């Protein structure tokens, strides 16, 4: 790997042992990939505050410096952690104190997280505490190299913003935050950003629900490749693209897609494929749509619903507004809980706008920071849950051993109010 003079100096300890350890990690990572060089990053989205038993033990042994060295730098040395060199934000973490008494989540984790926030805040980490940093002001520009974790955020950054990142890990983002560097491979390189598959949509895709279905289909189809999607598509909203990408990253491992005329690197179909020939299109029609819906609902058997989850990836303020509108004047079934996950910054907006009050009057709750899949927490006794998120329907049954129903926001609100699932695929 070729290093610049300032990278060599960091590796040799000119900026202290923690930065040297970070650079050593990046060099090992890059060399394992046959990567030729590092690229400069000035925006890192990683995880430092997320509580775990291992982290609790490390903090008890040697404080937060030790926890960062071991978990975020893969180092056994005693290192004093300096200020973050570049803008760094915390993605989703555990549940916080405002979920106490409702979400079954260990109190010692809440305390550990509070401590972590204080420590890392002093080190220059912005505690956004959301899987959607792009919804709350962290918006890299087109062509900017960044180092992000979280599959749903990575696919959004690459595809919708035109920024460049691989799906990084806890250690590589930790090292990037102290050095402003990341191995320059994969999605950082122009030749790896062209489309590989063409999907021709032959049923109308107009709303959040259908964008999720389409994303789930596309992810299964292309796995880790780069789909280019054309056809009967309405101009998507932020929420639609958020859902589409998260679904494609769940059923496959999509990190980058193009929608000609919509996403920034694909003004045309040909531009999306660059120098490659445009491949034959794979159709997405009524049959594929139904098959995808049935796959997403294959984990549902019993129609009594204990729990309804909205906001995966974390809800936009528009999604919160729509949920409040659907719940206004209604009351949840006594045996059913409903949680809506939202970035903390947008919860403040929901509070001020009166949406939180409407939602809570119906018996539902807005929670921040985390989600059931990330924190392995659902209402006690949950056997069946319903969601409008393809990602959460994909993961939660395996994580918590519960049944899942997937449908529209309206289907989910109906299930929360009646306690029964009655969703079905419409306009088929
Ligand atoms: Fe976010 Fe949890 Fe979904 S972290 S993307 S709400 S699985």
Coordinates of C-alpha atoms and ligand atoms in Angstrom, one line a residue:
X1 CA 0.0 0.0 0.0
X2 CA 1.4 3.4 -0.9
X3 CA 1.2 5.9 1.9
X4 CA 1.6 9.7 1.7
X5 CA 4.1 11.4 4.0
X6 CA 1.4 12.5 6.4
X7 CA 0.0 8.9 6.6
X8 CA 3.5 7.6 7.2
X9 CA 4.0 10.1 10.0
X10 CA 0.7 9.1 11.6
X11 CA 1.8 5.4 11.3
X12 CA 5.1 6.2 12.9
X13 CA 3.5 7.9 15.9
X14 CA 3.9 11.6 15.1
X15 CA 0.3 12.2 16.3
X16 CA 0.4 9.8 19.3
X17 CA -0.1 6.1 19.9
X18 CA -3.9 6.0 19.4
X19 CA -3.6 7.6 15.9
X20 CA -0.7 5.2 15.1
X21 CA -2.8 2.2 16.1
X22 CA -5.7 3.6 14.0
X23 CA -3.3 3.9 11.0
X24 CA -1.9 0.5 11.6
X25 CA -5.4 -1.0 11.5
X26 CA -6.2 0.8 8.2
X27 CA -3.0 -0.4 6.6
X28 CA -3.7 -4.0 7.6
X29 CA -7.3 -3.6 6.4
X30 CA -6.2 -2.1 3.1
X31 CA -3.4 -4.7 2.5
X32 CA -5.8 -7.6 3.1
X33 CA -7.9 -6.2 0.2
X34 CA -4.9 -5.5 -2.1
X35 CA -5.9 -1.9 -1.9
X36 CA -3.3 0.6 -3.2
X37 CA -4.0 3.7 -1.2
X38 CA -6.1 5.4 1.4
X39 CA -8.5 8.2 0.6
X40 CA -9.4 11.2 2.7
X41 CA -12.6 11.3 4.5
X42 CA -14.1 14.1 6.5
X43 CA -17.4 12.4 7.6
X44 CA -17.6 9.2 9.7
X45 CA -20.8 7.5 10.9
X46 CA -19.9 4.8 13.3
X47 CA -20.8 3.3 16.7
X48 CA -19.1 4.0 20.0
X49 CA -21.8 4.4 22.6
X50 CA -23.9 1.2 21.9
X51 CA -23.9 -0.8 25.2
X52 CA -22.9 -4.4 25.4
X53 CA -21.6 -6.8 28.1
X54 CA -18.2 -6.8 26.6
X55 CA -18.1 -3.0 26.6
X56 CA -19.2 -2.9 30.2
X57 CA -16.4 -5.2 31.2
X58 CA -13.8 -3.2 29.3
X59 CA -15.0 0.1 30.8
X60 CA -14.8 -1.5 34.3
X61 CA -11.2 -2.6 33.6
X62 CA -9.8 0.5 32.0
X63 CA -12.4 3.2 31.3
X64 CA -13.7 4.4 28.0
X65 CA -10.2 4.8 26.5
X66 CA -9.7 1.0 26.9
X67 CA -13.1 0.2 25.4
X68 CA -12.4 2.4 22.4
X69 CA -8.9 0.9 21.9
X70 CA -10.2 -2.7 22.0
X71 CA -13.5 -2.3 20.2
X72 CA -12.9 0.6 17.8
X73 CA -9.2 0.2 17.1
X74 CA -8.7 -3.5 17.5
X75 CA -5.8 -2.8 19.9
X76 CA -4.7 -4.3 23.2
X77 CA -2.5 -1.3 24.0
X78 CA -3.4 1.2 26.8
X79 CA -4.2 4.2 24.6
X80 CA -5.4 7.6 25.5
X81 CA -8.0 8.5 22.9
X82 CA -7.6 12.0 21.4
X83 CA -10.2 14.3 19.9
X84 CA -11.8 12.9 16.7
X85 CA -9.8 14.3 13.7
X86 CA -12.9 14.6 11.4
X87 CA -16.6 15.0 11.9
X88 CA -17.9 11.8 13.4
X89 CA -21.4 10.9 14.4
X90 CA -22.9 8.1 16.5
X91 CA -25.5 6.0 14.6
X92 CA -28.3 4.1 16.4
X93 CA -27.5 2.8 19.9
X94 CA -29.4 1.2 22.8
X95 CA -32.7 2.5 24.2
X96 CA -32.3 5.5 26.5
X97 CA -33.9 6.4 29.8
X98 CA -37.1 7.7 28.3
X99 CA -38.1 4.2 27.3
X100 CA -37.7 3.0 30.9
X101 CA -40.7 1.1 32.2
X102 CA -42.1 0.4 28.7
X103 CA -39.2 -1.2 26.7
X104 CA -37.7 -4.2 28.5
X105 CA -34.1 -3.0 28.3
X106 CA -31.4 -3.4 31.0
X107 CA -31.1 -0.3 33.2
X108 CA -27.3 -0.8 33.5
X109 CA -27.1 -0.5 29.7
X110 CA -29.0 2.8 29.9
X111 CA -26.5 4.1 32.5
X112 CA -23.5 2.8 30.5
X113 CA -24.8 4.6 27.4
X114 CA -25.3 7.9 29.3
X115 CA -21.6 7.6 30.4
X116 CA -20.6 6.8 26.9
X117 CA -22.4 9.8 25.5
X118 CA -20.7 12.1 27.9
X119 CA -17.2 10.7 27.1
X120 CA -17.6 10.6 23.4
X121 CA -19.3 14.0 23.3
X122 CA -16.1 15.4 24.9
X123 CA -14.1 13.7 22.2
X124 CA -16.0 15.4 19.5
X125 CA -18.5 12.7 18.5
X126 CA -21.9 14.1 17.6
X127 CA -24.6 11.9 19.3
X128 CA -27.2 11.8 16.5
X129 CA -28.2 8.3 17.7
X130 CA -30.0 7.3 14.6
X131 CA -29.6 4.9 11.7
X132 CA -30.7 7.9 9.4
X133 CA -28.0 10.5 10.0
X134 CA -28.9 12.0 6.6
X135 CA -32.4 12.9 8.0
X136 CA -30.9 15.1 10.8
X137 CA -28.4 17.2 9.1
X138 CA -25.5 14.9 8.3
X139 CA -25.5 15.1 4.5
X140 CA -22.2 14.5 2.6
X141 CA -22.1 15.8 -0.9
X142 CA -21.9 14.0 -4.2
X143 CA -18.5 12.5 -4.8
X144 CA -17.4 12.9 -1.2
X145 CA -15.6 10.0 0.3
X146 CA -17.0 9.0 3.7
X147 CA -16.8 6.1 6.1
X148 CA -20.2 4.9 7.2
X149 CA -21.6 1.9 8.9
X150 CA -25.2 0.7 8.9
X151 CA -26.4 -1.0 5.7
X152 CA -29.5 1.2 5.2
X153 CA -27.5 4.4 5.7
X154 CA -24.7 3.2 3.4
X155 CA -27.0 2.5 0.5
X156 CA -28.7 5.9 1.0
X157 CA -25.4 7.7 1.1
X158 CA -24.1 6.0 -2.1
X159 CA -27.2 6.0 -4.1
X160 CA -29.3 9.0 -3.2
X161 CA -26.6 11.4 -2.1
X162 CA -23.9 10.2 -4.5
X163 CA -21.3 10.1 -1.7
X164 CA -18.8 7.2 -1.6
X165 CA -18.6 4.6 1.1
X166 CA -18.3 0.9 1.6
X167 CA -20.2 -0.8 4.4
X168 CA -17.6 -0.2 7.1
X169 CA -17.4 -1.7 10.5
X170 CA -16.9 -0.6 14.1
X171 CA -13.1 -0.8 14.0
X172 CA -12.6 0.8 10.5
X173 CA -14.9 3.7 11.4
X174 CA -13.1 4.2 14.7
X175 CA -9.8 4.3 12.9
X176 CA -11.2 6.7 10.2
X177 CA -12.5 9.1 12.9
X178 CA -8.9 9.5 14.3
X179 CA -7.1 9.7 11.0
X180 CA -9.5 11.0 8.4
X181 CA -8.6 8.1 6.1
X182 CA -10.2 4.9 4.8
X183 CA -8.9 2.3 2.3
X184 CA -9.8 3.4 -1.2
X185 CA -11.5 0.4 -2.7
X186 CA -15.0 -0.9 -3.7
X187 CA -17.6 1.9 -3.8
X188 CA -14.9 4.6 -3.6
X189 CA -13.7 3.8 -7.1
X190 CA -15.7 5.1 -10.1
X191 CA -15.3 1.8 -12.0
X192 CA -17.1 0.0 -9.2
X193 CA -20.1 2.2 -9.2
X194 CA -21.7 1.4 -12.5
X195 CA -24.9 -0.7 -12.7
X196 CA -24.8 -4.5 -13.2
X197 CA -28.5 -5.4 -13.5
X198 CA -31.5 -3.7 -15.2
X199 CA -34.9 -4.1 -13.5
X200 CA -37.9 -3.1 -15.5
X201 CA -40.9 -2.3 -13.3
X202 CA -44.2 -3.2 -14.9
X203 CA -46.6 -2.5 -12.0
X204 CA -47.1 1.0 -10.7
X205 CA -44.8 1.8 -7.8
X206 CA -46.3 4.9 -6.2
X207 CA -46.0 4.7 -2.4
X208 CA -43.9 3.7 0.6
X209 CA -45.3 0.2 0.7
X210 CA -44.6 -0.6 -2.9
X211 CA -41.1 0.9 -2.8
X212 CA -40.3 -1.5 0.1
X213 CA -41.7 -4.5 -1.9
X214 CA -39.7 -3.5 -4.9
X215 CA -36.5 -3.0 -2.9
X216 CA -36.9 -6.5 -1.3
X217 CA -37.4 -8.0 -4.7
X218 CA -34.4 -6.2 -6.2
X219 CA -32.1 -7.2 -3.3
X220 CA -33.0 -10.9 -3.6
X221 CA -32.4 -10.7 -7.3
X222 CA -29.0 -8.9 -7.4
X223 CA -27.6 -9.9 -4.0
X224 CA -24.5 -7.6 -3.6
X225 CA -24.5 -6.2 -7.1
X226 CA -25.8 -2.8 -8.4
X227 CA -29.3 -2.6 -9.8
X228 CA -30.6 0.0 -12.2
X229 CA -34.3 0.4 -11.8
X230 CA -36.6 1.7 -14.6
X231 CA -40.2 1.5 -15.5
X232 CA -43.6 2.5 -13.9
X233 CA -42.1 4.5 -11.0
X234 CA -43.5 7.7 -9.5
X235 CA -40.9 10.2 -8.4
X236 CA -40.0 8.9 -5.0
X237 CA -39.9 10.8 -1.7
X238 CA -37.1 10.6 0.8
X239 CA -39.1 8.0 2.8
X240 CA -39.6 5.8 -0.3
X241 CA -35.9 5.7 -1.1
X242 CA -35.0 5.1 2.5
X243 CA -37.4 2.1 2.5
X244 CA -36.3 0.8 -0.9
X245 CA -32.6 0.8 0.0
X246 CA -33.1 -0.7 3.4
X247 CA -35.2 -3.5 1.9
X248 CA -32.6 -4.2 -0.9
X249 CA -29.8 -4.2 1.7
X250 CA -31.7 -6.7 3.8
X251 CA -32.9 -9.3 1.3
X252 CA -29.5 -8.9 -0.6
X253 CA -26.5 -6.8 0.3
X254 CA -27.1 -3.8 -2.0
X255 CA -24.9 -0.9 -1.2
X256 CA -25.5 1.2 -4.4
X257 CA -28.4 1.4 -6.9
X258 CA -29.4 3.8 -9.6
X259 CA -32.7 5.1 -10.7
X260 CA -32.2 7.0 -14.0
X261 CA -33.5 10.5 -13.8
X262 CA -33.7 10.4 -10.0
X263 CA -30.4 9.4 -8.4
X264 CA -27.4 11.6 -9.1
X265 CA -25.0 9.3 -10.9
X266 CA -27.7 8.1 -13.4
X267 CA -29.0 10.9 -15.6
X268 CA -29.8 8.2 -18.2
X269 CA -29.9 4.4 -18.3
X270 CA -26.7 4.4 -20.4
X271 CA -24.9 6.6 -17.9
X272 CA -25.9 4.3 -15.1
X273 CA -24.0 1.4 -16.8
X274 CA -21.1 3.6 -17.9
X275 CA -18.8 1.8 -20.3
X276 CA -20.6 -1.5 -19.9
X277 CA -23.3 -2.7 -22.2
X278 CA -26.9 -2.3 -20.9
X279 CA -28.0 -5.9 -19.9
X280 CA -31.3 -7.4 -20.7
X281 CA -34.0 -6.3 -18.3
X282 CA -35.5 -8.5 -15.6
X283 CA -39.2 -7.8 -15.2
X284 CA -40.9 -6.9 -12.0
X285 CA -44.6 -7.4 -12.6
X286 CA -47.7 -8.4 -10.7
X287 CA -46.4 -12.0 -10.3
X288 CA -43.1 -10.8 -8.8
X289 CA -44.8 -8.3 -6.6
X290 CA -47.2 -10.9 -5.2
X291 CA -44.3 -13.4 -4.7
X292 CA -42.3 -10.7 -2.8
X293 CA -45.3 -9.9 -0.6
X294 CA -45.9 -13.5 0.2
X295 CA -42.2 -14.0 1.1
X296 CA -42.3 -11.0 3.5
X297 CA -45.4 -12.4 5.1
X298 CA -44.2 -16.0 5.2
X299 CA -43.4 -15.6 9.0
X300 CA -47.0 -14.7 9.9
X301 CA -49.5 -17.4 11.0
X302 CA -51.6 -16.1 13.8
X303 CA -53.7 -13.0 13.2
X304 CA -53.8 -11.7 16.8
X305 CA -51.2 -9.0 16.9
X306 CA -49.3 -8.1 20.1
X307 CA -47.0 -5.4 18.8
X308 CA -46.8 -3.0 15.9
X309 CA -43.6 -1.3 14.9
X310 CA -43.2 1.6 12.6
X311 CA -40.0 3.6 11.8
X312 CA -37.4 1.3 10.4
X313 CA -35.2 2.9 9.2
X314 CA -36.0 5.7 11.7
X315 CA -39.1 7.6 10.7
X316 CA -39.0 10.9 8.9
X317 CA -41.1 13.7 10.4
X318 CA -43.6 13.2 7.5
X319 CA -44.0 9.5 8.5
X320 CA -44.6 10.6 12.0
X321 CA -47.2 13.1 10.8
X322 CA -48.9 10.4 8.7
X323 CA -49.0 8.0 11.7
X324 CA -50.5 10.7 13.9
X325 CA -53.1 11.4 11.3
X326 CA -54.0 7.7 11.0
X327 CA -54.2 7.3 14.8
X328 CA -56.1 10.6 15.5
X329 CA -59.2 9.9 17.6
X330 CA -58.5 6.2 17.8
X331 CA -57.4 4.0 20.6
X332 CA -55.1 0.9 20.5
X333 CA -56.4 -2.5 21.4
X334 CA -55.7 -3.2 25.1
X335 CA -53.5 -6.2 24.3
X336 CA -51.4 -4.5 21.5
X337 CA -48.5 -2.0 21.8
X338 CA -47.3 0.3 19.1
X339 CA -43.9 1.9 18.9
X340 CA -42.7 4.3 16.3
X341 CA -38.9 4.7 16.1
X342 CA -37.7 8.2 15.2
X343 CA -34.4 10.2 15.4
X344 CA -34.2 12.2 18.7
X345 CA -33.9 15.5 16.8
X346 CA -37.1 14.7 14.9
X347 CA -38.9 13.6 18.1
X348 CA -38.4 17.2 19.3
X349 CA -40.1 18.4 16.1
X350 CA -42.9 15.9 16.6
X351 CA -43.4 17.2 20.2
X352 CA -43.6 20.8 19.1
X353 CA -45.9 20.0 16.2
X354 CA -48.4 18.2 18.5
X355 CA -47.9 14.8 16.7
X356 CA -46.5 13.1 19.8
X357 CA -49.6 14.1 21.8
X358 CA -52.0 12.7 19.2
X359 CA -49.9 9.4 19.0
X360 CA -49.7 9.0 22.8
X361 CA -53.4 9.8 23.2
X362 CA -54.1 6.8 21.0
X363 CA -51.9 4.7 23.3
X364 CA -48.9 4.4 20.9
X365 CA -45.3 5.7 21.7
X366 CA -42.5 7.4 19.9
X367 CA -39.1 6.1 20.9
X368 CA -35.6 7.3 19.9
X369 CA -32.1 6.0 19.6
X370 CA -32.6 2.4 18.9
X371 CA -35.1 -0.2 17.6
X372 CA -36.3 -3.7 18.6
X373 CA -33.9 -5.4 16.2
X374 CA -30.9 -3.5 17.3
X375 CA -31.6 -3.8 21.0
X376 CA -33.4 -7.2 20.9
X377 CA -36.3 -5.7 22.8
X378 CA -40.1 -5.9 22.2
X379 CA -43.1 -5.7 24.6
X380 CA -42.9 -8.7 27.0
X381 CA -44.9 -11.7 25.8
X382 CA -44.9 -10.6 22.1
X383 CA -45.6 -13.5 19.8
X384 CA -46.8 -11.7 16.7
X385 CA -45.8 -8.3 15.4
X386 CA -46.8 -6.2 12.4
X387 CA -44.7 -3.6 10.6
X388 CA -44.6 -1.4 7.5
X389 CA -40.8 -2.0 7.2
X390 CA -39.5 -4.8 5.0
X391 CA -36.2 -4.7 6.9
X392 CA -37.8 -5.2 10.3
X393 CA -40.1 -8.0 8.9
X394 CA -36.9 -9.6 7.5
X395 CA -34.8 -9.6 10.7
X396 CA -37.1 -9.5 13.7
X397 CA -38.5 -13.0 13.5
X398 CA -35.0 -14.5 13.6
X399 CA -33.8 -12.1 16.3
X400 CA -36.7 -12.5 18.7
X401 CA -38.4 -15.7 17.5
X402 CA -41.7 -14.0 16.8
X403 CA -44.1 -14.0 13.8
X404 CA -44.2 -11.1 11.4
X405 CA -46.8 -9.4 9.3
X406 CA -45.8 -6.8 6.7
X407 CA -48.2 -4.3 5.2
X408 CA -49.1 -0.6 4.7
X409 CA -49.1 2.0 7.4
X410 CA -52.9 1.7 7.3
X411 CA -52.8 -2.1 7.8
X412 CA -50.5 -1.6 10.7
X413 CA -52.6 1.0 12.4
X414 CA -55.7 -1.1 11.9
X415 CA -53.9 -4.1 13.5
X416 CA -52.9 -1.9 16.5
X417 CA -56.5 -0.7 17.0
X418 CA -58.3 -4.0 16.5
X419 CA -55.5 -6.4 17.7
X420 CA -55.9 -8.4 14.5
X421 CA -54.0 -8.5 11.2
X422 CA -56.2 -8.1 8.2
X423 CA -53.7 -6.8 5.7
X424 CA -53.8 -8.0 2.1
X425 CA -52.1 -7.1 -1.2
X426 CA -54.2 -4.6 -3.1
X427 CA -54.3 -3.5 -6.7
X428 CA -52.9 -6.8 -7.9
Ligands
LIG1 FE1 -32.6 1.5 12.0 FE2 -33.1 -0.6 13.5 FE3 -34.1 -0.5 11.1 S1 -31.3 0.5 13.4 S2 -32.6 0.5 9.9 S3 -34.6 0.9 12.8 S4 -33.2 -2.3 12.1

